[in-house]
């Protein structure tokens, strides 16, 4: 990763961790992806953008395998997803062969624009919902 991308990643994740995620997590209709911490074993909620298509929820991670929630999914793909205030269980799948830029065109515009603006290593994720 280039020095520019490393700085961009550090600034974006610091902002998300201390400002963006705490604010977004309080919004009642904000989708939340809950993974299990790979080291701590503690539930880790992360506000996300994406779209429900049938029984699948599609996400594009802006930092790919550098994202903490992606690392947690690699360790344990069983997740919970809050949609419109209701929690669902599911299994997350990392899709490195999917075209994340094309996928973003089918996801909510504002979030897709932010992901493209700050992203350095886009990765598509599909969550198959159980219920």
N, C-alpha and C. Protein backbone atom coordinates (compact mmCIF):
# COMPACT_ATOMS: atom_id res chain seq x y z
N UNK A 1 0.85 -1.17 0.00
CA UNK A 1 0.00 0.00 0.00
C UNK A 1 0.90 1.24 0.00
N UNK A 2 0.57 2.21 -0.86
CA UNK A 2 1.38 3.42 -0.94
C UNK A 2 1.24 4.25 0.33
N UNK A 3 2.19 5.12 0.53
CA UNK A 3 2.16 6.00 1.72
C UNK A 3 0.88 6.84 1.71
N UNK A 4 0.49 7.35 0.54
CA UNK A 4 -0.74 8.14 0.43
C UNK A 4 -1.95 7.32 0.87
N UNK A 5 -2.06 6.07 0.39
CA UNK A 5 -3.18 5.22 0.76
C UNK A 5 -3.16 4.88 2.24
N UNK A 6 -1.96 4.69 2.79
CA UNK A 6 -1.84 4.40 4.23
C UNK A 6 -2.33 5.58 5.06
N UNK A 7 -1.95 6.79 4.68
CA UNK A 7 -2.40 7.99 5.40
C UNK A 7 -3.92 8.16 5.25
N UNK A 8 -4.41 7.96 4.03
CA UNK A 8 -5.85 8.06 3.76
C UNK A 8 -6.62 7.05 4.63
N UNK A 9 -6.11 5.83 4.71
CA UNK A 9 -6.73 4.79 5.54
C UNK A 9 -6.74 5.20 7.00
N UNK A 10 -5.61 5.67 7.50
CA UNK A 10 -5.50 6.04 8.91
C UNK A 10 -6.45 7.18 9.26
N UNK A 11 -6.50 8.23 8.41
CA UNK A 11 -7.38 9.38 8.67
C UNK A 11 -8.85 8.94 8.63
N UNK A 12 -9.21 8.18 7.60
CA UNK A 12 -10.61 7.75 7.45
C UNK A 12 -11.05 6.86 8.60
N UNK A 13 -10.23 5.89 8.99
CA UNK A 13 -10.63 4.98 10.06
C UNK A 13 -10.67 5.67 11.41
N UNK A 14 -9.78 6.62 11.63
CA UNK A 14 -9.82 7.38 12.90
C UNK A 14 -11.11 8.19 12.97
N UNK A 15 -11.47 8.86 11.86
CA UNK A 15 -12.72 9.62 11.82
C UNK A 15 -13.92 8.69 12.03
N UNK A 16 -13.94 7.57 11.32
CA UNK A 16 -15.07 6.65 11.45
C UNK A 16 -15.19 6.13 12.88
N UNK A 17 -14.08 5.75 13.48
CA UNK A 17 -14.10 5.15 14.81
C UNK A 17 -14.58 6.14 15.87
N UNK A 18 -14.14 7.40 15.77
CA UNK A 18 -14.41 8.36 16.84
C UNK A 18 -15.57 9.31 16.58
N UNK A 19 -15.96 9.48 15.31
CA UNK A 19 -17.02 10.44 14.99
C UNK A 19 -18.16 9.77 14.21
N UNK A 20 -17.85 9.28 13.02
CA UNK A 20 -18.88 8.76 12.13
C UNK A 20 -19.67 7.60 12.70
N UNK A 21 -18.99 6.54 13.11
CA UNK A 21 -19.69 5.35 13.60
C UNK A 21 -20.52 5.61 14.85
N UNK A 22 -20.00 6.33 15.86
CA UNK A 22 -20.84 6.61 17.03
C UNK A 22 -22.11 7.39 16.68
N UNK A 23 -22.00 8.35 15.75
CA UNK A 23 -23.18 9.12 15.35
C UNK A 23 -24.15 8.27 14.53
N UNK A 24 -23.64 7.60 13.51
CA UNK A 24 -24.50 6.79 12.64
C UNK A 24 -25.16 5.64 13.40
N UNK A 25 -24.44 5.06 14.35
CA UNK A 25 -24.97 3.94 15.12
C UNK A 25 -26.19 4.30 15.94
N UNK A 26 -26.40 5.58 16.18
CA UNK A 26 -27.56 6.03 16.96
C UNK A 26 -28.80 6.24 16.11
N UNK A 27 -28.64 6.29 14.79
CA UNK A 27 -29.78 6.51 13.91
C UNK A 27 -30.61 5.23 13.82
N UNK A 28 -31.93 5.32 14.04
CA UNK A 28 -32.75 4.10 14.12
C UNK A 28 -32.81 3.29 12.84
N UNK A 29 -32.70 3.90 11.68
CA UNK A 29 -32.79 3.15 10.42
C UNK A 29 -31.45 2.88 9.77
N UNK A 30 -30.36 3.19 10.47
CA UNK A 30 -29.02 2.93 9.94
C UNK A 30 -28.73 1.44 10.00
N UNK A 31 -28.39 0.81 8.87
CA UNK A 31 -28.00 -0.60 8.93
C UNK A 31 -26.73 -0.77 9.78
N UNK A 32 -26.75 -1.79 10.62
CA UNK A 32 -25.60 -2.11 11.48
C UNK A 32 -25.21 -3.56 11.22
N UNK A 33 -23.93 -3.77 10.95
CA UNK A 33 -23.38 -5.11 10.82
C UNK A 33 -22.67 -5.44 12.12
N UNK A 34 -23.07 -6.52 12.76
CA UNK A 34 -22.43 -6.94 14.00
C UNK A 34 -21.63 -8.21 13.75
N UNK A 35 -20.32 -8.07 13.91
CA UNK A 35 -19.41 -9.21 13.81
C UNK A 35 -18.96 -9.56 15.23
N UNK A 36 -18.27 -10.68 15.36
CA UNK A 36 -17.67 -11.05 16.64
C UNK A 36 -16.18 -10.77 16.56
N UNK A 37 -15.67 -10.01 17.52
CA UNK A 37 -14.25 -9.66 17.54
C UNK A 37 -13.38 -10.90 17.48
N UNK A 38 -12.47 -10.94 16.54
CA UNK A 38 -11.65 -12.13 16.34
C UNK A 38 -10.71 -12.40 17.49
N UNK A 39 -10.34 -11.38 18.25
CA UNK A 39 -9.45 -11.57 19.40
C UNK A 39 -10.23 -11.54 20.70
N UNK A 40 -11.18 -10.60 20.80
CA UNK A 40 -11.90 -10.39 22.06
C UNK A 40 -13.10 -11.32 22.24
N UNK A 41 -13.70 -11.76 21.12
CA UNK A 41 -14.92 -12.55 21.22
C UNK A 41 -16.16 -11.72 21.54
N UNK A 42 -16.00 -10.40 21.55
CA UNK A 42 -17.07 -9.47 21.90
C UNK A 42 -17.78 -9.00 20.62
N UNK A 43 -19.12 -8.85 20.66
CA UNK A 43 -19.83 -8.32 19.49
C UNK A 43 -19.32 -6.93 19.12
N UNK A 44 -19.10 -6.71 17.82
CA UNK A 44 -18.57 -5.44 17.30
C UNK A 44 -19.55 -4.87 16.28
N UNK A 45 -20.37 -3.89 16.68
CA UNK A 45 -21.31 -3.28 15.73
C UNK A 45 -20.62 -2.24 14.85
N UNK A 46 -20.95 -2.25 13.56
CA UNK A 46 -20.38 -1.30 12.61
C UNK A 46 -21.49 -0.76 11.71
N UNK A 47 -21.73 0.56 11.73
CA UNK A 47 -22.68 1.12 10.77
C UNK A 47 -22.16 0.92 9.34
N UNK A 48 -23.04 0.49 8.46
CA UNK A 48 -22.65 0.20 7.09
C UNK A 48 -23.67 0.78 6.12
N UNK A 49 -23.28 0.85 4.88
CA UNK A 49 -24.22 1.16 3.81
C UNK A 49 -24.32 -0.06 2.92
N UNK A 50 -25.45 -0.23 2.33
CA UNK A 50 -25.64 -1.38 1.45
C UNK A 50 -27.09 -1.47 1.05
N UNK A 51 -27.44 -2.59 0.47
CA UNK A 51 -28.82 -2.76 0.00
C UNK A 51 -29.25 -4.21 0.14
N UNK A 52 -30.49 -4.38 0.61
CA UNK A 52 -31.11 -5.69 0.69
C UNK A 52 -31.72 -6.03 -0.67
N UNK A 53 -31.34 -7.20 -1.18
CA UNK A 53 -31.89 -7.71 -2.44
C UNK A 53 -32.39 -9.12 -2.14
N UNK A 54 -33.69 -9.27 -2.01
CA UNK A 54 -34.24 -10.55 -1.60
C UNK A 54 -33.79 -10.86 -0.18
N UNK A 55 -33.10 -11.99 0.00
CA UNK A 55 -32.60 -12.41 1.33
C UNK A 55 -31.08 -12.20 1.42
N UNK A 56 -30.54 -11.33 0.55
CA UNK A 56 -29.11 -11.03 0.55
C UNK A 56 -28.91 -9.54 0.79
N UNK A 57 -27.94 -9.21 1.64
CA UNK A 57 -27.58 -7.82 1.87
C UNK A 57 -26.19 -7.61 1.29
N UNK A 58 -26.06 -6.61 0.41
CA UNK A 58 -24.81 -6.36 -0.30
C UNK A 58 -24.11 -5.14 0.26
N UNK A 59 -22.79 -5.25 0.46
CA UNK A 59 -21.94 -4.21 1.04
C UNK A 59 -20.68 -4.13 0.19
N UNK A 60 -20.08 -2.94 0.12
CA UNK A 60 -18.73 -2.83 -0.42
C UNK A 60 -17.87 -2.17 0.66
N UNK A 61 -16.85 -2.89 1.10
CA UNK A 61 -15.91 -2.38 2.10
C UNK A 61 -14.88 -1.50 1.40
N UNK A 62 -14.66 -0.29 1.94
CA UNK A 62 -13.73 0.64 1.30
C UNK A 62 -12.26 0.27 1.49
N UNK A 63 -11.95 -0.52 2.51
CA UNK A 63 -10.55 -0.88 2.76
C UNK A 63 -10.31 -2.39 2.70
N UNK A 64 -11.26 -3.12 2.15
CA UNK A 64 -11.08 -4.55 1.96
C UNK A 64 -10.63 -5.27 3.21
N UNK A 65 -9.60 -6.10 3.07
CA UNK A 65 -9.14 -6.92 4.18
C UNK A 65 -8.43 -6.14 5.27
N UNK A 66 -8.25 -4.84 5.10
CA UNK A 66 -7.69 -4.01 6.18
C UNK A 66 -8.79 -3.55 7.14
N UNK A 67 -10.06 -3.65 6.72
CA UNK A 67 -11.18 -3.26 7.59
C UNK A 67 -11.30 -4.26 8.73
N UNK A 68 -11.47 -3.75 9.92
CA UNK A 68 -11.57 -4.63 11.09
C UNK A 68 -12.77 -5.57 10.98
N UNK A 69 -13.91 -5.08 10.49
CA UNK A 69 -15.07 -5.96 10.40
C UNK A 69 -14.84 -7.06 9.35
N UNK A 70 -14.06 -6.78 8.33
CA UNK A 70 -13.73 -7.81 7.33
C UNK A 70 -12.82 -8.86 7.97
N UNK A 71 -11.87 -8.44 8.75
CA UNK A 71 -11.00 -9.40 9.44
C UNK A 71 -11.81 -10.26 10.40
N UNK A 72 -12.80 -9.64 11.05
CA UNK A 72 -13.67 -10.42 11.94
C UNK A 72 -14.49 -11.44 11.15
N UNK A 73 -14.97 -11.05 9.98
CA UNK A 73 -15.73 -11.98 9.12
C UNK A 73 -14.83 -13.14 8.69
N UNK A 74 -13.57 -12.86 8.38
CA UNK A 74 -12.66 -13.93 7.99
C UNK A 74 -12.50 -14.95 9.12
N UNK A 75 -12.53 -14.48 10.36
CA UNK A 75 -12.38 -15.37 11.51
C UNK A 75 -13.69 -16.10 11.83
N UNK A 76 -14.83 -15.42 11.62
CA UNK A 76 -16.14 -16.01 11.91
C UNK A 76 -17.18 -15.32 11.04
N UNK A 77 -17.66 -15.99 9.99
CA UNK A 77 -18.59 -15.35 9.06
C UNK A 77 -20.02 -15.21 9.57
N UNK A 78 -20.33 -15.76 10.75
CA UNK A 78 -21.68 -15.63 11.30
C UNK A 78 -21.84 -14.23 11.87
N UNK A 79 -22.83 -13.50 11.36
CA UNK A 79 -23.02 -12.10 11.71
C UNK A 79 -24.48 -11.84 12.07
N UNK A 80 -24.70 -10.66 12.62
CA UNK A 80 -26.06 -10.14 12.77
C UNK A 80 -26.12 -8.84 11.99
N UNK A 81 -27.31 -8.53 11.48
CA UNK A 81 -27.50 -7.33 10.68
C UNK A 81 -28.79 -6.66 11.14
N UNK A 82 -28.67 -5.36 11.52
CA UNK A 82 -29.86 -4.60 11.91
C UNK A 82 -30.36 -3.84 10.69
N UNK A 83 -31.58 -4.14 10.30
CA UNK A 83 -32.22 -3.47 9.17
C UNK A 83 -33.55 -2.90 9.64
N UNK A 84 -33.72 -1.59 9.49
CA UNK A 84 -34.96 -0.91 9.89
C UNK A 84 -35.34 -1.27 11.32
N UNK A 85 -34.34 -1.31 12.20
CA UNK A 85 -34.56 -1.54 13.62
C UNK A 85 -34.73 -2.99 14.03
N UNK A 86 -34.70 -3.93 13.10
CA UNK A 86 -34.88 -5.34 13.41
C UNK A 86 -33.59 -6.11 13.13
N UNK A 87 -33.21 -6.98 14.07
CA UNK A 87 -31.98 -7.77 13.92
C UNK A 87 -32.26 -9.07 13.17
N UNK A 88 -31.32 -9.43 12.30
CA UNK A 88 -31.36 -10.67 11.52
C UNK A 88 -30.02 -11.37 11.68
N UNK A 89 -30.02 -12.69 11.64
CA UNK A 89 -28.76 -13.43 11.63
C UNK A 89 -28.44 -13.80 10.18
N UNK A 90 -27.17 -14.03 9.93
CA UNK A 90 -26.78 -14.40 8.58
C UNK A 90 -25.33 -14.83 8.52
N UNK A 91 -24.92 -15.16 7.30
CA UNK A 91 -23.55 -15.57 7.04
C UNK A 91 -22.97 -14.63 5.99
N UNK A 92 -21.82 -14.04 6.30
CA UNK A 92 -21.16 -13.10 5.39
C UNK A 92 -20.18 -13.84 4.50
N UNK A 93 -20.14 -13.41 3.25
CA UNK A 93 -19.23 -14.00 2.26
C UNK A 93 -18.41 -12.88 1.62
N UNK A 94 -17.10 -13.00 1.66
CA UNK A 94 -16.22 -12.05 0.98
C UNK A 94 -16.13 -12.49 -0.49
N UNK A 95 -16.32 -11.52 -1.40
CA UNK A 95 -16.37 -11.85 -2.83
C UNK A 95 -15.30 -11.09 -3.61
N UNK A 96 -14.04 -11.52 -3.50
CA UNK A 96 -12.96 -10.80 -4.17
C UNK A 96 -13.06 -10.81 -5.69
N UNK A 97 -13.81 -11.75 -6.27
CA UNK A 97 -13.94 -11.82 -7.72
C UNK A 97 -15.07 -10.94 -8.26
N UNK A 98 -15.90 -10.39 -7.36
CA UNK A 98 -16.97 -9.49 -7.78
C UNK A 98 -16.37 -8.13 -8.11
N UNK A 99 -16.98 -7.39 -9.03
CA UNK A 99 -16.51 -6.05 -9.40
C UNK A 99 -17.14 -5.05 -8.44
N UNK A 100 -16.38 -4.57 -7.44
CA UNK A 100 -16.98 -3.69 -6.43
C UNK A 100 -17.45 -2.35 -7.00
N UNK A 101 -16.78 -1.82 -8.01
CA UNK A 101 -17.21 -0.54 -8.60
C UNK A 101 -18.55 -0.71 -9.31
N UNK A 102 -18.73 -1.80 -10.01
CA UNK A 102 -20.02 -2.07 -10.65
C UNK A 102 -21.08 -2.31 -9.57
N UNK A 103 -20.71 -3.01 -8.50
CA UNK A 103 -21.65 -3.30 -7.41
C UNK A 103 -22.12 -1.99 -6.76
N UNK A 104 -21.21 -1.04 -6.58
CA UNK A 104 -21.57 0.23 -5.95
C UNK A 104 -22.66 0.97 -6.73
N UNK A 105 -22.74 0.75 -8.03
CA UNK A 105 -23.76 1.42 -8.84
C UNK A 105 -25.17 0.95 -8.48
N UNK A 106 -25.27 -0.24 -7.86
CA UNK A 106 -26.57 -0.79 -7.47
C UNK A 106 -26.88 -0.53 -5.99
N UNK A 107 -25.97 0.12 -5.28
CA UNK A 107 -26.16 0.39 -3.85
C UNK A 107 -26.52 1.86 -3.65
N UNK A 108 -26.94 2.24 -2.43
CA UNK A 108 -27.35 3.63 -2.19
C UNK A 108 -26.27 4.63 -2.62
N UNK A 109 -26.70 5.65 -3.34
CA UNK A 109 -25.80 6.60 -3.99
C UNK A 109 -24.85 7.33 -3.04
N UNK A 110 -25.37 7.87 -1.95
CA UNK A 110 -24.53 8.66 -1.04
C UNK A 110 -23.42 7.80 -0.45
N UNK A 111 -23.77 6.62 0.06
CA UNK A 111 -22.76 5.74 0.62
C UNK A 111 -21.77 5.29 -0.44
N UNK A 112 -22.27 4.97 -1.64
CA UNK A 112 -21.37 4.54 -2.72
C UNK A 112 -20.37 5.61 -3.09
N UNK A 113 -20.82 6.87 -3.11
CA UNK A 113 -19.92 7.98 -3.42
C UNK A 113 -18.83 8.10 -2.35
N UNK A 114 -19.21 7.95 -1.08
CA UNK A 114 -18.23 8.04 0.01
C UNK A 114 -17.24 6.89 -0.06
N UNK A 115 -17.72 5.68 -0.32
CA UNK A 115 -16.84 4.51 -0.41
C UNK A 115 -15.83 4.71 -1.54
N UNK A 116 -16.29 5.20 -2.70
CA UNK A 116 -15.37 5.41 -3.81
C UNK A 116 -14.38 6.53 -3.52
N UNK A 117 -14.83 7.57 -2.81
CA UNK A 117 -13.95 8.71 -2.53
C UNK A 117 -12.82 8.35 -1.57
N UNK A 118 -13.13 7.56 -0.53
CA UNK A 118 -12.09 7.28 0.47
C UNK A 118 -11.49 5.89 0.33
N UNK A 119 -12.13 5.03 -0.45
CA UNK A 119 -11.67 3.65 -0.56
C UNK A 119 -10.33 3.50 -1.26
N UNK A 120 -9.57 2.54 -0.79
CA UNK A 120 -8.28 2.24 -1.39
C UNK A 120 -8.18 0.79 -1.85
N UNK A 121 -9.08 -0.06 -1.36
CA UNK A 121 -9.03 -1.49 -1.70
C UNK A 121 -10.43 -2.06 -1.56
N UNK A 122 -11.29 -1.77 -2.53
CA UNK A 122 -12.70 -2.14 -2.44
C UNK A 122 -12.89 -3.65 -2.47
N UNK A 123 -13.85 -4.10 -1.66
CA UNK A 123 -14.16 -5.53 -1.57
C UNK A 123 -15.66 -5.70 -1.38
N UNK A 124 -16.28 -6.52 -2.23
CA UNK A 124 -17.71 -6.80 -2.11
C UNK A 124 -17.95 -7.87 -1.05
N UNK A 125 -19.01 -7.66 -0.27
CA UNK A 125 -19.43 -8.61 0.76
C UNK A 125 -20.92 -8.86 0.57
N UNK A 126 -21.31 -10.13 0.63
CA UNK A 126 -22.72 -10.51 0.58
C UNK A 126 -23.06 -11.19 1.89
N UNK A 127 -24.14 -10.75 2.53
CA UNK A 127 -24.62 -11.42 3.74
C UNK A 127 -25.90 -12.15 3.38
N UNK A 128 -25.88 -13.47 3.51
CA UNK A 128 -27.06 -14.30 3.30
C UNK A 128 -27.82 -14.37 4.62
N UNK A 129 -29.04 -13.84 4.62
CA UNK A 129 -29.84 -13.79 5.85
C UNK A 129 -30.51 -15.12 6.12
N UNK A 130 -30.54 -15.52 7.39
CA UNK A 130 -31.16 -16.77 7.81
C UNK A 130 -32.67 -16.62 7.97
N UNK A 131 -33.09 -15.47 8.48
CA UNK A 131 -34.52 -15.30 8.78
C UNK A 131 -35.13 -14.16 8.03
